[in-house]
Tab-separated table of C-alpha atoms in Angstrom:
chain	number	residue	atom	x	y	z
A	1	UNK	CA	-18.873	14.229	-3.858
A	2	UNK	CA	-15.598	14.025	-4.185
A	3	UNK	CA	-13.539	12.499	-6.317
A	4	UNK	CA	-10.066	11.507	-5.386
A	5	UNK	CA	-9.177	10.215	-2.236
A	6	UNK	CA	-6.029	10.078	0.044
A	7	UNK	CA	-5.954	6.675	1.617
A	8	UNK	CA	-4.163	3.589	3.504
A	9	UNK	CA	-3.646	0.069	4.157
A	10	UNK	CA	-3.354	-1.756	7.271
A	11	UNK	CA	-3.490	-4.404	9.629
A	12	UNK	CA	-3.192	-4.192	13.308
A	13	UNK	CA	0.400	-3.538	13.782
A	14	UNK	CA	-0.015	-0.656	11.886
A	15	UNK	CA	-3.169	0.658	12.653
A	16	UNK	CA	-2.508	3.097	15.281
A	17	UNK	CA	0.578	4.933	13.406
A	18	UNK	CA	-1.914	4.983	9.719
A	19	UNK	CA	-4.559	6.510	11.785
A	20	UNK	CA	-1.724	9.233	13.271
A	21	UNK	CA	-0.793	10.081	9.512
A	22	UNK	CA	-4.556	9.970	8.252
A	23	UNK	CA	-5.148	12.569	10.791
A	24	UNK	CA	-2.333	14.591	9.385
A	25	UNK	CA	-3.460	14.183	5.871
A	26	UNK	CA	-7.180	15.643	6.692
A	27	UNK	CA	-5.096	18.747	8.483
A	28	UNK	CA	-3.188	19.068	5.229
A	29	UNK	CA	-5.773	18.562	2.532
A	30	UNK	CA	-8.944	20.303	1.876
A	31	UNK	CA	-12.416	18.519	2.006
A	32	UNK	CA	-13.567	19.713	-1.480
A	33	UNK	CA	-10.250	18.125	-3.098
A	34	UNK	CA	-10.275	14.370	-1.585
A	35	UNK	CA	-11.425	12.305	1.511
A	36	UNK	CA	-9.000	10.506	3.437
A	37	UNK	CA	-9.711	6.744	3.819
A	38	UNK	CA	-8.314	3.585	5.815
A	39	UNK	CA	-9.086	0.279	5.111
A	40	UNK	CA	-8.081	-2.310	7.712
A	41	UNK	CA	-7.423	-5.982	7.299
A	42	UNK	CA	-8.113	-8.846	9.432
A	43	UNK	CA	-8.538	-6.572	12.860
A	44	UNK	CA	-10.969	-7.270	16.015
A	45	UNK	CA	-14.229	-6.102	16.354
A	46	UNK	CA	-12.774	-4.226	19.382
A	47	UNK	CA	-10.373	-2.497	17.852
A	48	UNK	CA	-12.903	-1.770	14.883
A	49	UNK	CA	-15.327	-0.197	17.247
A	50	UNK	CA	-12.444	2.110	18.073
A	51	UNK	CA	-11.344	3.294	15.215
A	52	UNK	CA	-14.549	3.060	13.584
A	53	UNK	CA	-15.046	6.060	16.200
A	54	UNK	CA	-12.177	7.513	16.479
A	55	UNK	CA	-12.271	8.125	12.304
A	56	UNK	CA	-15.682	9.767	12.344
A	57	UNK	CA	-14.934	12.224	14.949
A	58	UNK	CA	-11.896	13.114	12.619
A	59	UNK	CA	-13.712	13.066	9.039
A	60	UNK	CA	-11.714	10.306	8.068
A	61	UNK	CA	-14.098	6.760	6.266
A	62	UNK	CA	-13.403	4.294	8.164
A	63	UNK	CA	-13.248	0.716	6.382
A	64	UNK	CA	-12.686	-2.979	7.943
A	65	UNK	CA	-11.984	-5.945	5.547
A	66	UNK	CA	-11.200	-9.328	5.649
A	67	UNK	CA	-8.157	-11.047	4.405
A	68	UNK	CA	-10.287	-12.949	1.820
A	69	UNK	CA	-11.196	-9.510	0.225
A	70	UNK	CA	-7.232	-9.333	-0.990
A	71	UNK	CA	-6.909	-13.046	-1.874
A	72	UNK	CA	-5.505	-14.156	1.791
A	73	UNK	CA	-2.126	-11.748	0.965
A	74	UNK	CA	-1.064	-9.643	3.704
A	75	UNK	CA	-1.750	-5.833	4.091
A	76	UNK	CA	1.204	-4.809	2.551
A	77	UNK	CA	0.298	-6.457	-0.868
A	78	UNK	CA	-3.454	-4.758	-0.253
A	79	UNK	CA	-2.456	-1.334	-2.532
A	80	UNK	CA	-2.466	-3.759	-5.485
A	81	UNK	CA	-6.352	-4.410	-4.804
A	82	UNK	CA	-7.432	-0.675	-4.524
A	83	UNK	CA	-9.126	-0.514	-7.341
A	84	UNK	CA	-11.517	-3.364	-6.075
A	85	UNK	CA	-11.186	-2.078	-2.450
A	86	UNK	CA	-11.894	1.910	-2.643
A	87	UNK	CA	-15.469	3.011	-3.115
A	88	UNK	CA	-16.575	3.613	-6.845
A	89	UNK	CA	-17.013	7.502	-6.124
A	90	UNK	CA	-12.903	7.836	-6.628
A	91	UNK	CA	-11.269	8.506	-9.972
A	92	UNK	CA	-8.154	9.125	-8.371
A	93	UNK	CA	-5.826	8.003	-5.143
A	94	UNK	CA	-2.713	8.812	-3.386
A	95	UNK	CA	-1.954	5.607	-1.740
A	96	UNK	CA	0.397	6.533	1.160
A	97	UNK	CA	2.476	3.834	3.626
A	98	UNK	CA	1.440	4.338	7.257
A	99	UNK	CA	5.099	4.802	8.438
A	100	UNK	CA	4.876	8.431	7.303
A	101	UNK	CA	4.137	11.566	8.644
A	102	UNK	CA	2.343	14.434	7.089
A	103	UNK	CA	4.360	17.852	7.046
A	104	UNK	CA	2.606	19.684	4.411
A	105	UNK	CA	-0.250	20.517	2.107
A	106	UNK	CA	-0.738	17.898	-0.526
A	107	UNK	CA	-3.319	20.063	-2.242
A	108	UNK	CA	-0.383	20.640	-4.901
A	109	UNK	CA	-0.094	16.649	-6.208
A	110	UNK	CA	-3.491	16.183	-6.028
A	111	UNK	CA	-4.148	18.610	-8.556
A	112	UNK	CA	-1.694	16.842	-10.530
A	113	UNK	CA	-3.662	15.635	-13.856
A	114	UNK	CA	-2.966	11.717	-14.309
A	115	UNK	CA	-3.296	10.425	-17.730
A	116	UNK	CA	-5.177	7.303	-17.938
A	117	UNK	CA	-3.763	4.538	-17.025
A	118	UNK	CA	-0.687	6.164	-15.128
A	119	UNK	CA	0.489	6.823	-11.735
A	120	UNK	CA	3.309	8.811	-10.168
A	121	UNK	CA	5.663	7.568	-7.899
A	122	UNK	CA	9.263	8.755	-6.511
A	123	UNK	CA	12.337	6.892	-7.350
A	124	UNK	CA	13.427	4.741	-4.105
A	125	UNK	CA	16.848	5.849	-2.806
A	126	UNK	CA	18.491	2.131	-4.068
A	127	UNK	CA	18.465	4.254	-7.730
A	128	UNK	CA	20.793	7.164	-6.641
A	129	UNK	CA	23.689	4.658	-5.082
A	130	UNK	CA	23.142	2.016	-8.186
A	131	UNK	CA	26.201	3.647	-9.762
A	132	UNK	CA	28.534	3.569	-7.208
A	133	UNK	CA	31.459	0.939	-6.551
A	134	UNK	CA	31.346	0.550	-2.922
A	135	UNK	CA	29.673	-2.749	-1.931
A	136	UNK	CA	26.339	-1.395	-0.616
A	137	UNK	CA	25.987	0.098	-4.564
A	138	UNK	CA	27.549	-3.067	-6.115
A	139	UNK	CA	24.600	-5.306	-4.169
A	140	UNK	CA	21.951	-2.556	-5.205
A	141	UNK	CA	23.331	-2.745	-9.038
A	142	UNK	CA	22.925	-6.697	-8.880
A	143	UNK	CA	19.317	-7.036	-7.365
A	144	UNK	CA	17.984	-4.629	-9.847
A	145	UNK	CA	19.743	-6.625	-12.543
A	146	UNK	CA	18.741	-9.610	-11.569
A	147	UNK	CA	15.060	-8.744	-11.877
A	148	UNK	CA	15.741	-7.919	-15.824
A	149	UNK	CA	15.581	-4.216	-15.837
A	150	UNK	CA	17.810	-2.161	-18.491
A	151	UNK	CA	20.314	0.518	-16.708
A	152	UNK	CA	17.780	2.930	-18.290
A	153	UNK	CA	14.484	1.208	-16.062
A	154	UNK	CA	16.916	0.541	-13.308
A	155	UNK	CA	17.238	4.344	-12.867
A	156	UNK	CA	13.620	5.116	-12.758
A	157	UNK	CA	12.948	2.279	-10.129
A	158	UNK	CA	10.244	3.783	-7.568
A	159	UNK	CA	8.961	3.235	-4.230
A	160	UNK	CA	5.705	2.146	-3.997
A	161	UNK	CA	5.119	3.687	-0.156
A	162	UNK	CA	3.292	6.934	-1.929
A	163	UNK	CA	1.786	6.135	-5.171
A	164	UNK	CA	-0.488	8.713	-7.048
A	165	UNK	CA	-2.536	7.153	-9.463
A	166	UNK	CA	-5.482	7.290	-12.045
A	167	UNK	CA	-7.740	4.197	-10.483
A	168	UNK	CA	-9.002	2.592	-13.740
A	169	UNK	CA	-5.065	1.904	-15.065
A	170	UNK	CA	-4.027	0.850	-11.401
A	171	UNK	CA	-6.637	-1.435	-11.826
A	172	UNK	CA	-4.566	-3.573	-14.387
A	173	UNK	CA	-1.382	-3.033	-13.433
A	174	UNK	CA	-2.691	-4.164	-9.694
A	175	UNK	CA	-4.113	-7.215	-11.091
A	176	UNK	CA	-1.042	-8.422	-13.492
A	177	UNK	CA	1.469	-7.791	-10.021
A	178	UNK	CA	-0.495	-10.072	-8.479
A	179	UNK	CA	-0.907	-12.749	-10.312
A	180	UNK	CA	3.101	-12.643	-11.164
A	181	UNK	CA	3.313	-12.452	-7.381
A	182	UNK	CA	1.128	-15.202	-6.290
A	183	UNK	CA	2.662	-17.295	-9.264
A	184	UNK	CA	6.306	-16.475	-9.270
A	185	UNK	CA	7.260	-15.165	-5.841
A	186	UNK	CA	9.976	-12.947	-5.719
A	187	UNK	CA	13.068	-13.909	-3.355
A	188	UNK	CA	14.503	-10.191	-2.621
A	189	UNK	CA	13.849	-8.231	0.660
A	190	UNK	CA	11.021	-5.653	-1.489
A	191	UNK	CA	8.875	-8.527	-3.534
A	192	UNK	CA	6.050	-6.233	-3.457
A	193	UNK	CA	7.595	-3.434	-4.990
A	194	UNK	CA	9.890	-5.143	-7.037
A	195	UNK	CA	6.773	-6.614	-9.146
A	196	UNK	CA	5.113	-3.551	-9.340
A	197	UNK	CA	8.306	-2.219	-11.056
A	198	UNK	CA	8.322	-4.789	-13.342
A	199	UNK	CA	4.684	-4.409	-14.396
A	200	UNK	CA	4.284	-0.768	-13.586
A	201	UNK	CA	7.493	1.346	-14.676
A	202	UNK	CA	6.524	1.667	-17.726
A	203	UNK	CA	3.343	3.575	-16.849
A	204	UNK	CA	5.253	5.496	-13.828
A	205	UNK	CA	5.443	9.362	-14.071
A	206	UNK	CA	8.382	10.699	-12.283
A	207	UNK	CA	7.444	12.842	-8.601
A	208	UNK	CA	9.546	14.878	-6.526
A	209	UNK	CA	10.840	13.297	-3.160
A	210	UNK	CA	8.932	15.938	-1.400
A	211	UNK	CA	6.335	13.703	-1.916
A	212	UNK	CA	8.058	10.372	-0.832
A	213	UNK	CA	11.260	11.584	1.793
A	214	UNK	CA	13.107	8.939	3.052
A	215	UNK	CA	13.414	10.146	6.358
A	216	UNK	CA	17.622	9.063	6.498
A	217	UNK	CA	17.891	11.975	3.701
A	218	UNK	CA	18.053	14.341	6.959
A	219	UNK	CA	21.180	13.286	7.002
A	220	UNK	CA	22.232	13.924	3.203
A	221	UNK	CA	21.870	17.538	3.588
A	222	UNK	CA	18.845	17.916	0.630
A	223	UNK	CA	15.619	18.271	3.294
A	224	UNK	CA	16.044	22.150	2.781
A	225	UNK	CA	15.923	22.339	-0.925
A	226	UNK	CA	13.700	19.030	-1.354
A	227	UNK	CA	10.713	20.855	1.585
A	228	UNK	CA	9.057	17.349	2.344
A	229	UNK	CA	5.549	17.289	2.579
A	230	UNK	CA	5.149	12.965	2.938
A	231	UNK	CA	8.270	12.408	5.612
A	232	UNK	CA	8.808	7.884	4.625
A	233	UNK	CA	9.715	6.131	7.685
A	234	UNK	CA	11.199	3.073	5.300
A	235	UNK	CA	13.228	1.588	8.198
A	236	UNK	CA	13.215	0.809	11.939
A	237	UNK	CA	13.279	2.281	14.126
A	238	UNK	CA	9.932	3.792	13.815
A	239	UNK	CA	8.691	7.191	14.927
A	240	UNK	CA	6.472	6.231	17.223
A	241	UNK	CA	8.778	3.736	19.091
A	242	UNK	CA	10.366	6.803	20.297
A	243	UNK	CA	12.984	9.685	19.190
A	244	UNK	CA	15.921	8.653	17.601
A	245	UNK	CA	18.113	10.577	15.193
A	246	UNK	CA	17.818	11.649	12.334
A	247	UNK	CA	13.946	13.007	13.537
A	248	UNK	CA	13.749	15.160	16.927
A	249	UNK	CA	11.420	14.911	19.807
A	250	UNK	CA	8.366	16.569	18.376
A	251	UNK	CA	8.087	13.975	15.539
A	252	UNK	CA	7.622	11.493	18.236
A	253	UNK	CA	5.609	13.454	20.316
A	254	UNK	CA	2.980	13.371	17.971
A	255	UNK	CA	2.013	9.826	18.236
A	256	UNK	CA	1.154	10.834	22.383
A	257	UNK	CA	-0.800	14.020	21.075
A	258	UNK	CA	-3.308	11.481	19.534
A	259	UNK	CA	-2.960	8.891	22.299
A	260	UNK	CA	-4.204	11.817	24.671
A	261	UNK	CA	-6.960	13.020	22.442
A	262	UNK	CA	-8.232	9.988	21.117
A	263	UNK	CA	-7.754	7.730	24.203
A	264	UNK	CA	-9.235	4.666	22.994
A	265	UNK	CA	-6.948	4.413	20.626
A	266	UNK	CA	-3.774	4.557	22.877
A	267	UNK	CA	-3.493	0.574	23.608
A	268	UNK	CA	-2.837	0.315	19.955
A	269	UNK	CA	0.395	2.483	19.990
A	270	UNK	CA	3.444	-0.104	20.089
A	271	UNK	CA	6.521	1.754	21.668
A	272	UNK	CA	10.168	-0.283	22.920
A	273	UNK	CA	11.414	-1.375	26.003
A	274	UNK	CA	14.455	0.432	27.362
A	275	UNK	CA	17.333	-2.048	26.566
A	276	UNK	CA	16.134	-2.069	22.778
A	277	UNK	CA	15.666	1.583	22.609
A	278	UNK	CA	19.189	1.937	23.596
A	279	UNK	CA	20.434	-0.310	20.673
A	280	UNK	CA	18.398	2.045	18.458
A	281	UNK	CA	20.052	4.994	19.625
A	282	UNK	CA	23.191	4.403	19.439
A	283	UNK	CA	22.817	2.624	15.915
A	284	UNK	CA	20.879	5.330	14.394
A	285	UNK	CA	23.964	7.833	15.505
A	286	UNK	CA	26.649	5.702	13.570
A	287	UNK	CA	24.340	5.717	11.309
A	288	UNK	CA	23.544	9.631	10.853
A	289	UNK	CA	27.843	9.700	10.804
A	290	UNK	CA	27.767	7.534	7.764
A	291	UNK	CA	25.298	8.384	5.721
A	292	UNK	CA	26.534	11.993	6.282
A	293	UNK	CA	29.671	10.313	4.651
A	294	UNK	CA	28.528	8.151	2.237
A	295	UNK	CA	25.890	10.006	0.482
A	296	UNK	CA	26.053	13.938	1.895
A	297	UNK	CA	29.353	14.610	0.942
A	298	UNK	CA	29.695	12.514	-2.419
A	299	UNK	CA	27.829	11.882	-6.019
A	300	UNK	CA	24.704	10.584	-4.607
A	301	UNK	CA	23.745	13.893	-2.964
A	302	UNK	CA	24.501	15.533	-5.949
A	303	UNK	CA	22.518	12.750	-8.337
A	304	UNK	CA	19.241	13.656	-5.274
A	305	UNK	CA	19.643	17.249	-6.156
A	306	UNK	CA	20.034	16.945	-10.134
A	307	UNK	CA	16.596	14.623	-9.932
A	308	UNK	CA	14.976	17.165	-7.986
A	309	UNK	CA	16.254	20.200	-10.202
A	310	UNK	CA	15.259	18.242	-13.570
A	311	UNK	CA	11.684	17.918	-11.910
A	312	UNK	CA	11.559	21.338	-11.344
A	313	UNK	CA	12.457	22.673	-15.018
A	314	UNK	CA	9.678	20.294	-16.488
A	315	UNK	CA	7.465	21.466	-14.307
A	316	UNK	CA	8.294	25.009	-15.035
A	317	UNK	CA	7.530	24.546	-18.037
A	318	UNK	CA	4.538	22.636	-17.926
A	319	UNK	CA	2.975	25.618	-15.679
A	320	UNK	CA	1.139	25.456	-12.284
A	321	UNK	CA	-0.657	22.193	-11.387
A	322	UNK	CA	-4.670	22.202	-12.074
A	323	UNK	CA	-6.794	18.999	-13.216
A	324	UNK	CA	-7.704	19.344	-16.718
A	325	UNK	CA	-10.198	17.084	-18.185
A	326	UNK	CA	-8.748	16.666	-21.384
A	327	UNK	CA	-5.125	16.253	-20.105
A	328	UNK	CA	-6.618	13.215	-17.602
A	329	UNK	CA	-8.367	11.362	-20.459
A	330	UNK	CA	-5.608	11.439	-22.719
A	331	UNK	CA	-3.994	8.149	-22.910
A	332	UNK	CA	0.025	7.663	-23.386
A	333	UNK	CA	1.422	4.411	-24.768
A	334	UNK	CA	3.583	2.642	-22.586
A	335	UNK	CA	7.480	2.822	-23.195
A	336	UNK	CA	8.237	-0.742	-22.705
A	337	UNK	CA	7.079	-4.188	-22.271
A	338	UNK	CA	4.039	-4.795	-19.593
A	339	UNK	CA	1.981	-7.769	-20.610
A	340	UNK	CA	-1.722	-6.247	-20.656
């Protein structure tokens, strides 16, 4: 029985795209090291029948909740209930987003030991612009700010689309993010996240961006010396709503691969009409021009690559990656300030 799990959250606009990247996460992670699981919120008994099915065929558990099961939130909030949700087998989970794609093994973090109570996560691009003077970076430098973190936290701010973590500490830091969030909501465009920065970063180990690629960093020119094995979709347009720069056709393609062999499933795969996949296009190309600009040719491609180089020394150090028992009970104290 396994004991660490890769898994997702969803409702049922997102259902058909998690099941697409759940499918590449069984391809790229072997059976002995984890299951892959999806829990879905609030969806029909039609389309649990479905992918009920569909997620057998594919050795993939299958689970259907109700709202009530994550305190009426919405799905996006449900990776702060995982500890509750996930069956009791799993020590261990790598919570991915479902607007991802799989492009590589993930055997490598999830041999990672995780000290109790800690989780690894990947810094979210806002933290490599904070520094900057241009508008963009003066509006990133505010918001994180304004939320009370020190320069020092506001540099190790993650994104909570691909979380690693050891299941019994998630457990509190899931519950305190809540009940901040459900008592104090947070006006900012990432509420979610932002609360489980300001409960969790003090328990966050840092992880490479090969594990967490913001898909726009194909335009940054660091995808060949970062080798991203969880491809983040953090924006639309999405994959799956058809091919738009900075991905090619075969990233999209995908999404039909699984219509065709799991054809059930195909009404659930949400693509655009013409006149807004235009828009997209030509957006997406002024958009590949300035990021190329902005962050390719300047200091934040160069602050990507000295994260990604640091990373690489410690781990050098450390040696190769291989769960030891005594290095995943040991417990490290917190740096700063969470309230449990």
């Amino acid at each position: 029985m396994t004991k660490s799990c890769v898994c997702y959250t969803t409702d049922m606009s997102y259902l058909f795209p998690s099941f697409v990247s759940a499918l590449q996460a069984r391809r790229f992670t072997r059976r002995d090291l984890a299951d892959i699981v999806i829990i879905a919120f609030g969806i029909d008994t039609v389309a649990e029948a479905i992918f009920a099915e569909a997620c057998a065929r594919a050795d993939i558990v299958f689970m259907s909740r109700s709202e009530a099961d994550i305190r009426g939130a919405p799905a996006m909030l449900a990776r702060l209930f995982l500890s509750e949700l996930l069956p009791q087998q799993y020590d261990y989970f790598l919570y991915v987003d479902g607007d991802t794609q799989i492009r590589g093994p993930l055997d490598d973090l999830l041999l990672k030991p995780v000290p109790y109570g800690m989780f690894y996560g990947a810094p979210d691009p806002m933290t490599f612009a904070r520094d900057d003077t241009d508008r963009q970076s003066r509006t990133i430098a505010a918001h994180l700010a304004s939320l009370g973190l020190s320069s020092a936290d506001a540099c190790r701010y993650f994104n909570s689309g691909v979380i690693y973590a050891e299941r019994w500490g998630w457990a509190r830091i899931g519950a305190e993010a809540w009940r901040i969030f459900s008592s104090q909501p947070v006006a900012s465009r990432f509420p979610d996240q932002d609360v489980l920065n300001l409960v969790g970063l003090p328990y966050c180990l840092s992880m490479s961006l090969s594990w967490n690629f913001p898909v726009f960093m194909n335009n940054v020119r660091v995808s060949s010396m970062i080798s991203p094995r969880i491809v983040h979709y953090m924006a639309r347009p999405k994959p799956w709503e058809g091919t738009f720069p900075p991905w090619n056709a075969e990233t999209s393609a995908v999404y039909g691969e699984v219509a065709r062999d799991f054809p059930q499933t195909a009404r659930y795969w949400r693509r655009l009409k013409r006149a807004t996949w235009l828009r997209h296009h030509l957006h997406q190309r002024y958009k590949r021009v300035h990021a190329l600009v902005t962050w390719g040719l300047g200091a934040k491609r160069q602050r990507i690559l000295a994260y990604e180089s640091g990373l690489k020394r410690d781990e050098a150090v450390q040696g190769p990656p291989g769960r030891d028992v005594g290095a995943v009970q040991s417990v490290l104290r917190p740096s700063v300030g969470a309230s449990f």
